[in-house]
Amino acid sequence: MNNTVFFSVMAVFIAATLFLGWYGYRNTKDNDSFLLGRQKTNPMIIALSYGAAFLSASAIVGFGGQAATYGMSLMWLVFLNLFMGLVVAFLVFGKRTRRLGRKEGAFTFSDFLGKRFRSPAIRSFSAVIILVGMPVYCAAVLLGGVNFISTSAGLDKNLVLLVLSLVVAVYVTYGGIIAVMYNDALQAGVMFLGMAVILVFTYSALGGVTAAHEGLTGLWDTALAEFPKALALESNGMNGWTSFSSLGSNIWLTVVTTFLLGVGIGALTQPQLVVRFMSAKSDRDLNRSLIIGSIFMIVIVGTAYTVGALSNLYYYETYGTIPSLMGYNVDQLIPMFVTDLFSGVTFGDVFVSMFVLAIVCASISTMSALLHTMGVSGGYDLRTVYAQRRGLSDIEKQPSLRYNRIWTILMMVVVVILAYVMPNNIIAKATSIFMGFTAATLLVSYAYSLYSERPDKRAAFISITAGGAVWVVWGLLFCSSITNVLGYSSLIAGSSWALVDPLILALPASLLALVATLWLAPHRDPGDPTTGEAA
Amino acid sequence: MLAHYTGEMMTLLGIPDPWIWIAYLASFATVIFCCVYGWRKGNVEDETDE
């Protein structure tokens, strides 16, 4: 790649990013505007910001790499991203969240839960989950972007990591949610353009849509004859890159429970996305957001997973080899493919630079949303509960912009440290772990808080505890895909059960605990919303 | 040809497994739903606005 072109593009992009950061800073007058902006955000900004925050480099680089291994089965994740991440999220959860959030005066996801359940403890618990779990996810997102840029541009990884972190930290810390959402929208536009170009070039290089799919279908037999890993995949249930794996096989369990359900359902309880609903002026604006949001999402993830699978055919036709079957790091497959795809093409350097920029955008749009969420979880949620508990004076209890900023910087430091110590090939895994854990603990209680007039905090507590306990026990002891990441073996290694994602067991446990508590124990009055004390 | 019946199974754009091409169709159907719903509901007054 021509670094002069790349650096020019990056310089313009960073200047635009910092300008929008300055715009956010100018419009962030107080704590409320740092948390939710002016609560009249344009539907297009909501849609693009939601999409860009939702779809990170994990979705493109991480899951695109997984699609190179598991094939087009991951197209079901596109459907789930659209159906759960947009239709259900906006229509079933989003509208009620916006209305109830405004009615309760809530500014964050944890604040929302705390006020709905009249429970500072639930608010604190939710904030702690965010502060503990989200840095890992954020570090994985950062790592995805850093790996991609350092591979594509041949730059030092440490330098890229520090520059990206610094740019994000500056505009989130000073510009708050306004800078985050406007930058998200800019970054979403770049992502859209970059991915659309990749899709067109990939199909064009492979002789058109139908020819590419037929070629990929036929390649599986060749792969079985030439690559031992293909035989290993087949013995675990894989039927090719254009076929779904055999029902109940090891690969089926991994694809369905970890990738499809873990990420598809987990999208509903992402605190950084819930805030987007609360920043909308009306239900009508949320409805309008669906149009842009859905088109954006299908182009980004549809392209990543389709191109990921098709990269196998491209490599075999071009080099007679299949990297996904040769033990390459899955997170490097998409970067390698894009660089190869545009090598020798007229204006190839411009296209590669554009794609690298798209991945940078995917990374920092999600990172900034996560960083803002972590910053306000510490600086607003925990700080407010602490002030109430300690009986501080009214002035001291007032939410402060300063605390949010301090916590934002602090969490950025934690994320950078984690990014240094984390292994390189766990981008997709870290994403599904975080999304799975938040869904296991909070999804049932969140849905209950939306659809119950007087939600019972004890039922929510028991539900959260049950979901979290089942997830932790199963995930840390039995689920091999998590224990392997942590460096030890599952207690039931070798059994098909070891491939079952903890969310599959934890979510029903959380629901069962909620229903059983409501059925067996009488409901108590929710009490005073301002103090959190039961009446 | 968009869809092709081979005698044993129908392929869609060269994809033989219905479990895969149904995922593509379902994804596009969801986008169409979002566009139609968003357009219709995005142009009517919001009764629930504060």
CSV table of C-alpha atoms in Angstrom, one decimal, chain A residues 211-494:
chain,number,residue,atom,x,y,z
A,211,ALA,CA,-20.2,-17.9,-10.8
A,212,ALA,CA,-18.6,-17.0,-7.5
A,213,HIS,CA,-21.1,-18.9,-5.4
A,214,GLU,CA,-20.9,-22.0,-7.7
A,215,GLY,CA,-17.1,-21.8,-7.6
A,216,LEU,CA,-17.1,-21.7,-3.8
A,217,THR,CA,-19.5,-24.6,-3.6
A,218,GLY,CA,-17.3,-26.7,-5.9
A,219,LEU,CA,-14.1,-25.7,-4.0
A,220,TRP,CA,-15.1,-27.8,-1.0
A,221,ASP,CA,-14.5,-31.1,-2.7
A,222,THR,CA,-11.1,-29.8,-3.9
A,223,ALA,CA,-10.3,-28.7,-0.3
A,224,LEU,CA,-11.2,-32.1,1.1
A,225,ALA,CA,-8.7,-33.7,-1.3
A,226,GLU,CA,-5.8,-31.2,-0.7
A,227,PHE,CA,-6.1,-29.8,2.8
A,228,PRO,CA,-6.1,-31.9,6.0
A,229,LYS,CA,-7.9,-29.2,8.0
A,230,ALA,CA,-10.9,-29.5,5.6
A,231,LEU,CA,-11.2,-33.2,6.5
A,232,ALA,CA,-11.0,-32.3,10.2
A,233,LEU,CA,-13.8,-29.7,9.7
A,234,GLU,CA,-15.9,-32.2,7.7
A,235,SER,CA,-15.5,-34.8,10.5
A,236,ASN,CA,-16.9,-32.1,12.9
A,237,GLY,CA,-20.0,-31.5,10.8
A,238,MET,CA,-18.9,-28.9,8.1
A,239,ASN,CA,-20.5,-29.4,4.7
A,240,GLY,CA,-18.8,-26.7,2.8
A,241,TRP,CA,-18.7,-22.9,2.6
A,242,THR,CA,-22.1,-22.6,1.0
A,243,SER,CA,-23.9,-25.2,3.1
A,244,PHE,CA,-25.0,-25.1,6.7
A,245,SER,CA,-23.2,-27.6,9.0
A,246,SER,CA,-24.9,-30.9,10.1
A,247,LEU,CA,-27.5,-30.4,12.8
A,248,GLY,CA,-26.1,-31.0,16.3
A,249,SER,CA,-22.5,-31.4,15.1
A,250,ASN,CA,-19.6,-29.7,16.8
A,251,ILE,CA,-19.4,-26.9,14.2
A,252,TRP,CA,-23.2,-26.5,14.2
A,253,LEU,CA,-23.1,-26.0,18.0
A,254,THR,CA,-20.3,-23.4,17.8
A,255,VAL,CA,-21.8,-21.5,15.0
A,256,VAL,CA,-25.4,-21.5,16.3
A,257,THR,CA,-24.9,-21.1,20.0
A,258,THR,CA,-21.8,-18.8,20.1
A,259,PHE,CA,-21.9,-16.7,17.0
A,260,LEU,CA,-25.6,-16.6,16.1
A,261,LEU,CA,-27.4,-16.6,19.4
A,262,GLY,CA,-24.7,-15.1,21.5
A,263,VAL,CA,-24.2,-12.1,19.4
A,264,GLY,CA,-27.7,-11.9,17.9
A,265,ILE,CA,-29.5,-11.8,21.3
A,266,GLY,CA,-26.7,-10.0,23.1
A,267,ALA,CA,-27.2,-7.0,20.9
A,268,LEU,CA,-30.4,-6.2,22.8
A,269,THR,CA,-28.7,-5.3,26.1
A,270,GLN,CA,-25.8,-3.2,24.9
A,271,PRO,CA,-25.8,-0.2,27.2
A,272,GLN,CA,-24.0,2.0,24.6
A,273,LEU,CA,-26.9,1.3,22.1
A,274,VAL,CA,-29.7,1.9,24.6
A,275,VAL,CA,-28.5,5.4,25.0
A,276,ARG,CA,-29.2,6.1,21.3
A,277,PHE,CA,-32.9,5.4,21.9
A,278,MET,CA,-32.9,7.8,24.9
A,279,SER,CA,-31.4,10.5,22.8
A,280,ALA,CA,-34.2,10.5,20.2
A,281,LYS,CA,-36.8,13.2,20.2
A,282,SER,CA,-39.8,11.0,19.4
A,283,ASP,CA,-41.0,7.5,18.5
A,284,ARG,CA,-41.4,8.8,15.0
A,285,ASP,CA,-37.7,9.6,14.7
A,286,LEU,CA,-36.9,6.1,15.9
A,287,ASN,CA,-39.1,4.7,13.1
A,288,ARG,CA,-37.4,6.8,10.6
A,289,SER,CA,-34.0,5.6,11.8
A,290,LEU,CA,-34.9,2.1,10.8
A,291,ILE,CA,-34.6,2.9,7.1
A,292,ILE,CA,-31.0,4.1,7.1
A,293,GLY,CA,-30.1,1.7,9.9
A,294,SER,CA,-31.2,-1.4,8.0
A,295,ILE,CA,-29.6,-0.5,4.7
A,296,PHE,CA,-26.4,0.4,6.5
A,297,MET,CA,-26.3,-2.9,8.5
A,298,ILE,CA,-27.0,-5.3,5.6
A,299,VAL,CA,-24.2,-3.7,3.5
A,300,ILE,CA,-21.6,-3.8,6.3
A,301,VAL,CA,-22.2,-7.2,7.8
A,302,GLY,CA,-23.6,-8.8,4.6
A,303,THR,CA,-20.5,-7.8,2.8
A,304,ALA,CA,-18.1,-8.9,5.5
A,305,TYR,CA,-19.5,-12.4,5.9
A,306,THR,CA,-20.0,-13.0,2.1
A,307,VAL,CA,-16.6,-11.7,1.2
A,308,GLY,CA,-15.0,-13.7,4.1
A,309,ALA,CA,-16.4,-16.9,2.7
A,310,LEU,CA,-15.5,-16.0,-0.9
A,311,SER,CA,-11.9,-15.1,0.0
A,312,ASN,CA,-11.3,-18.9,0.0
A,313,LEU,CA,-12.2,-19.1,-3.7
A,314,TYR,CA,-10.2,-16.0,-4.5
A,315,TYR,CA,-7.0,-17.4,-2.8
A,316,TYR,CA,-7.4,-20.8,-4.4
A,317,GLU,CA,-7.9,-19.3,-7.9
A,318,THR,CA,-5.1,-16.8,-7.5
A,319,TYR,CA,-2.4,-18.7,-5.5
A,320,GLY,CA,-3.6,-22.3,-5.3
A,321,THR,CA,-3.9,-22.1,-1.5
A,322,ILE,CA,-6.6,-21.5,1.1
A,323,PRO,CA,-5.3,-19.5,4.1
A,324,SER,CA,-8.3,-20.3,6.3
A,325,LEU,CA,-7.3,-24.0,6.1
A,326,MET,CA,-3.6,-23.4,6.7
A,327,GLY,CA,-3.7,-22.3,10.3
A,328,TYR,CA,-3.5,-18.5,9.7
A,329,ASN,CA,-4.8,-16.2,12.4
A,330,VAL,CA,-8.5,-15.7,11.5
A,331,ASP,CA,-8.3,-12.0,12.4
A,332,GLN,CA,-5.7,-11.5,9.7
A,333,LEU,CA,-7.7,-13.1,6.9
A,334,ILE,CA,-9.8,-10.2,5.8
A,335,PRO,CA,-6.9,-7.6,6.0
A,336,MET,CA,-4.8,-10.0,3.8
A,337,PHE,CA,-7.6,-10.5,1.4
A,338,VAL,CA,-8.3,-6.9,0.8
A,339,THR,CA,-4.7,-6.0,0.3
A,340,ASP,CA,-4.4,-8.8,-2.2
A,341,LEU,CA,-7.6,-8.0,-3.9
A,342,PHE,CA,-6.5,-4.4,-4.8
A,343,SER,CA,-2.9,-5.2,-5.6
A,344,GLY,CA,-2.3,-4.4,-9.2
A,345,VAL,CA,-5.6,-2.7,-9.6
A,346,THR,CA,-5.7,0.9,-11.0
A,347,PHE,CA,-6.1,3.2,-8.0
A,348,GLY,CA,-5.6,0.1,-5.8
A,349,ASP,CA,-3.8,2.1,-3.2
A,350,VAL,CA,-6.7,4.5,-2.9
A,351,PHE,CA,-9.1,1.6,-2.5
A,352,VAL,CA,-6.9,-0.1,0.1
A,353,SER,CA,-6.5,3.2,2.0
A,354,MET,CA,-10.3,3.6,1.9
A,355,PHE,CA,-10.9,0.2,3.3
A,356,VAL,CA,-8.3,0.6,6.0
A,357,LEU,CA,-10.0,3.9,6.9
A,358,ALA,CA,-13.4,2.0,7.0
A,359,ILE,CA,-11.9,-0.4,9.5
A,360,VAL,CA,-10.4,2.4,11.5
A,361,CYS,CA,-13.9,4.0,11.5
A,362,ALA,CA,-15.5,0.7,12.6
A,363,SER,CA,-13.1,0.4,15.4
A,364,ILE,CA,-13.2,3.9,16.8
A,365,SER,CA,-17.0,4.4,16.4
A,366,THR,CA,-17.5,1.4,18.6
A,367,MET,CA,-14.7,2.3,20.9
A,368,SER,CA,-15.9,5.8,21.4
A,369,ALA,CA,-19.4,4.5,22.3
A,370,LEU,CA,-18.0,2.0,24.7
A,371,LEU,CA,-15.6,4.5,26.3
A,372,HIS,CA,-18.4,7.0,26.8
A,373,THR,CA,-20.5,4.3,28.4
A,374,MET,CA,-17.7,3.2,30.7
A,375,GLY,CA,-16.9,6.8,31.6
A,376,VAL,CA,-20.4,7.7,32.6
A,377,SER,CA,-20.9,4.4,34.5
A,378,GLY,CA,-18.1,5.4,36.8
A,379,GLY,CA,-18.4,9.2,36.7
A,380,TYR,CA,-22.2,9.4,36.8
A,381,ASP,CA,-23.8,6.1,37.9
A,382,LEU,CA,-21.4,4.9,40.6
A,383,ARG,CA,-20.6,8.5,41.7
A,384,THR,CA,-24.3,9.3,42.1
A,385,VAL,CA,-25.0,6.2,44.1
A,386,TYR,CA,-21.9,6.8,46.2
A,387,ALA,CA,-22.9,10.4,46.9
A,388,GLN,CA,-26.4,9.2,48.0
A,389,ARG,CA,-25.1,6.5,50.2
A,390,ARG,CA,-22.5,8.7,51.9
A,391,GLY,CA,-25.1,11.4,52.6
A,392,LEU,CA,-23.1,14.1,50.9
A,393,SER,CA,-24.4,17.7,50.6
A,394,ASP,CA,-26.7,18.6,47.8
A,395,ILE,CA,-23.9,20.4,46.0
A,396,GLU,CA,-21.6,17.4,46.3
A,397,LYS,CA,-24.4,15.1,45.1
A,398,GLN,CA,-24.8,17.1,41.9
A,399,PRO,CA,-23.5,15.1,38.8
A,400,SER,CA,-20.4,16.6,37.5
A,401,LEU,CA,-18.9,16.8,34.1
A,402,ARG,CA,-15.5,16.5,35.6
A,403,TYR,CA,-16.0,13.1,37.1
A,404,ASN,CA,-17.3,11.8,33.8
A,405,ARG,CA,-14.2,13.0,32.1
A,406,ILE,CA,-11.8,11.6,34.7
A,407,TRP,CA,-13.4,8.2,34.5
A,408,THR,CA,-13.3,8.3,30.7
A,409,ILE,CA,-9.6,8.9,30.7
A,410,LEU,CA,-9.1,6.2,33.4
A,411,MET,CA,-11.0,3.6,31.4
A,412,MET,CA,-9.1,4.5,28.2
A,413,VAL,CA,-5.9,3.7,30.1
A,414,VAL,CA,-7.3,0.3,31.3
A,415,VAL,CA,-8.4,-0.5,27.7
A,416,VAL,CA,-4.9,0.3,26.3
A,417,ILE,CA,-3.2,-1.9,28.9
A,418,LEU,CA,-5.7,-4.8,28.1
A,419,ALA,CA,-5.0,-4.4,24.4
A,420,TYR,CA,-1.3,-4.9,25.1
A,421,VAL,CA,-1.8,-8.1,27.1
A,422,MET,CA,-4.6,-9.7,25.1
A,423,PRO,CA,-3.9,-12.4,22.5
A,424,ASN,CA,-4.4,-11.3,18.9
A,425,ASN,CA,-7.0,-13.8,17.7
A,426,ILE,CA,-9.8,-13.3,20.1
A,427,ILE,CA,-11.7,-10.4,18.6
A,428,ALA,CA,-14.8,-12.3,17.6
A,429,LYS,CA,-14.7,-14.3,20.8
A,430,ALA,CA,-14.3,-11.3,23.1
A,431,THR,CA,-17.3,-9.7,21.4
A,432,SER,CA,-19.5,-12.7,21.8
A,433,ILE,CA,-18.4,-13.2,25.4
A,434,PHE,CA,-19.3,-9.7,26.4
A,435,MET,CA,-22.6,-9.6,24.5
A,436,GLY,CA,-23.5,-13.1,25.9
A,437,PHE,CA,-22.7,-12.1,29.5
A,438,THR,CA,-24.7,-8.8,29.4
A,439,ALA,CA,-27.6,-10.7,27.8
A,440,ALA,CA,-27.4,-13.5,30.4
A,441,THR,CA,-27.5,-11.1,33.3
A,442,LEU,CA,-29.5,-8.1,32.2
A,443,LEU,CA,-31.8,-8.9,29.2
A,444,VAL,CA,-34.7,-10.5,31.2
A,445,SER,CA,-34.7,-7.7,33.8
A,446,TYR,CA,-34.4,-5.0,31.2
A,447,ALA,CA,-37.4,-6.4,29.3
A,448,TYR,CA,-39.3,-6.8,32.6
A,449,SER,CA,-38.6,-3.2,33.5
A,450,LEU,CA,-40.0,-2.1,30.2
A,451,TYR,CA,-43.2,-4.0,30.3
A,452,SER,CA,-44.2,-4.1,33.9
A,453,GLU,CA,-45.9,-1.1,35.5
A,454,ARG,CA,-44.4,-1.8,38.9
A,455,PRO,CA,-41.3,-3.9,38.3
A,456,ASP,CA,-40.2,-5.8,41.4
A,457,LYS,CA,-36.6,-5.2,42.3
A,458,ARG,CA,-36.2,-8.5,44.2
A,459,ALA,CA,-37.3,-10.5,41.2
A,460,ALA,CA,-34.8,-8.5,39.1
A,461,PHE,CA,-32.0,-9.2,41.6
A,462,ILE,CA,-32.7,-12.9,41.6
A,463,SER,CA,-33.0,-13.0,37.9
A,464,ILE,CA,-29.7,-11.1,37.4
A,465,THR,CA,-27.9,-13.3,39.9
A,466,ALA,CA,-29.2,-16.5,38.5
A,467,GLY,CA,-28.3,-15.6,34.9
A,468,GLY,CA,-24.9,-14.3,35.9
A,469,ALA,CA,-24.1,-17.3,38.1
A,470,VAL,CA,-25.1,-19.8,35.4
A,471,TRP,CA,-23.1,-17.9,32.8
A,472,VAL,CA,-20.0,-17.7,35.0
A,473,VAL,CA,-20.1,-21.3,36.1
A,474,TRP,CA,-20.7,-22.8,32.7
A,475,GLY,CA,-18.5,-20.3,30.9
A,476,LEU,CA,-15.5,-20.6,33.2
A,477,LEU,CA,-15.6,-24.3,33.9
A,478,PHE,CA,-17.3,-26.1,31.0
A,479,CYS,CA,-17.5,-24.0,27.8
A,480,SER,CA,-14.4,-24.9,25.9
A,481,SER,CA,-14.4,-21.9,23.6
A,482,ILE,CA,-14.1,-19.6,26.7
A,483,THR,CA,-11.8,-21.8,28.8
A,484,ASN,CA,-9.4,-22.2,25.8
A,485,VAL,CA,-9.2,-18.4,25.5
A,486,LEU,CA,-8.4,-18.2,29.2
A,487,GLY,CA,-5.7,-20.8,28.8
A,488,TYR,CA,-7.1,-24.0,30.4
A,489,SER,CA,-9.2,-26.9,29.4
A,490,SER,CA,-12.9,-27.4,30.0
A,491,LEU,CA,-13.9,-29.9,32.7
A,492,ILE,CA,-15.9,-31.7,30.0
A,493,ALA,CA,-13.5,-31.2,27.1
A,494,GLY,CA,-14.3,-33.6,24.3
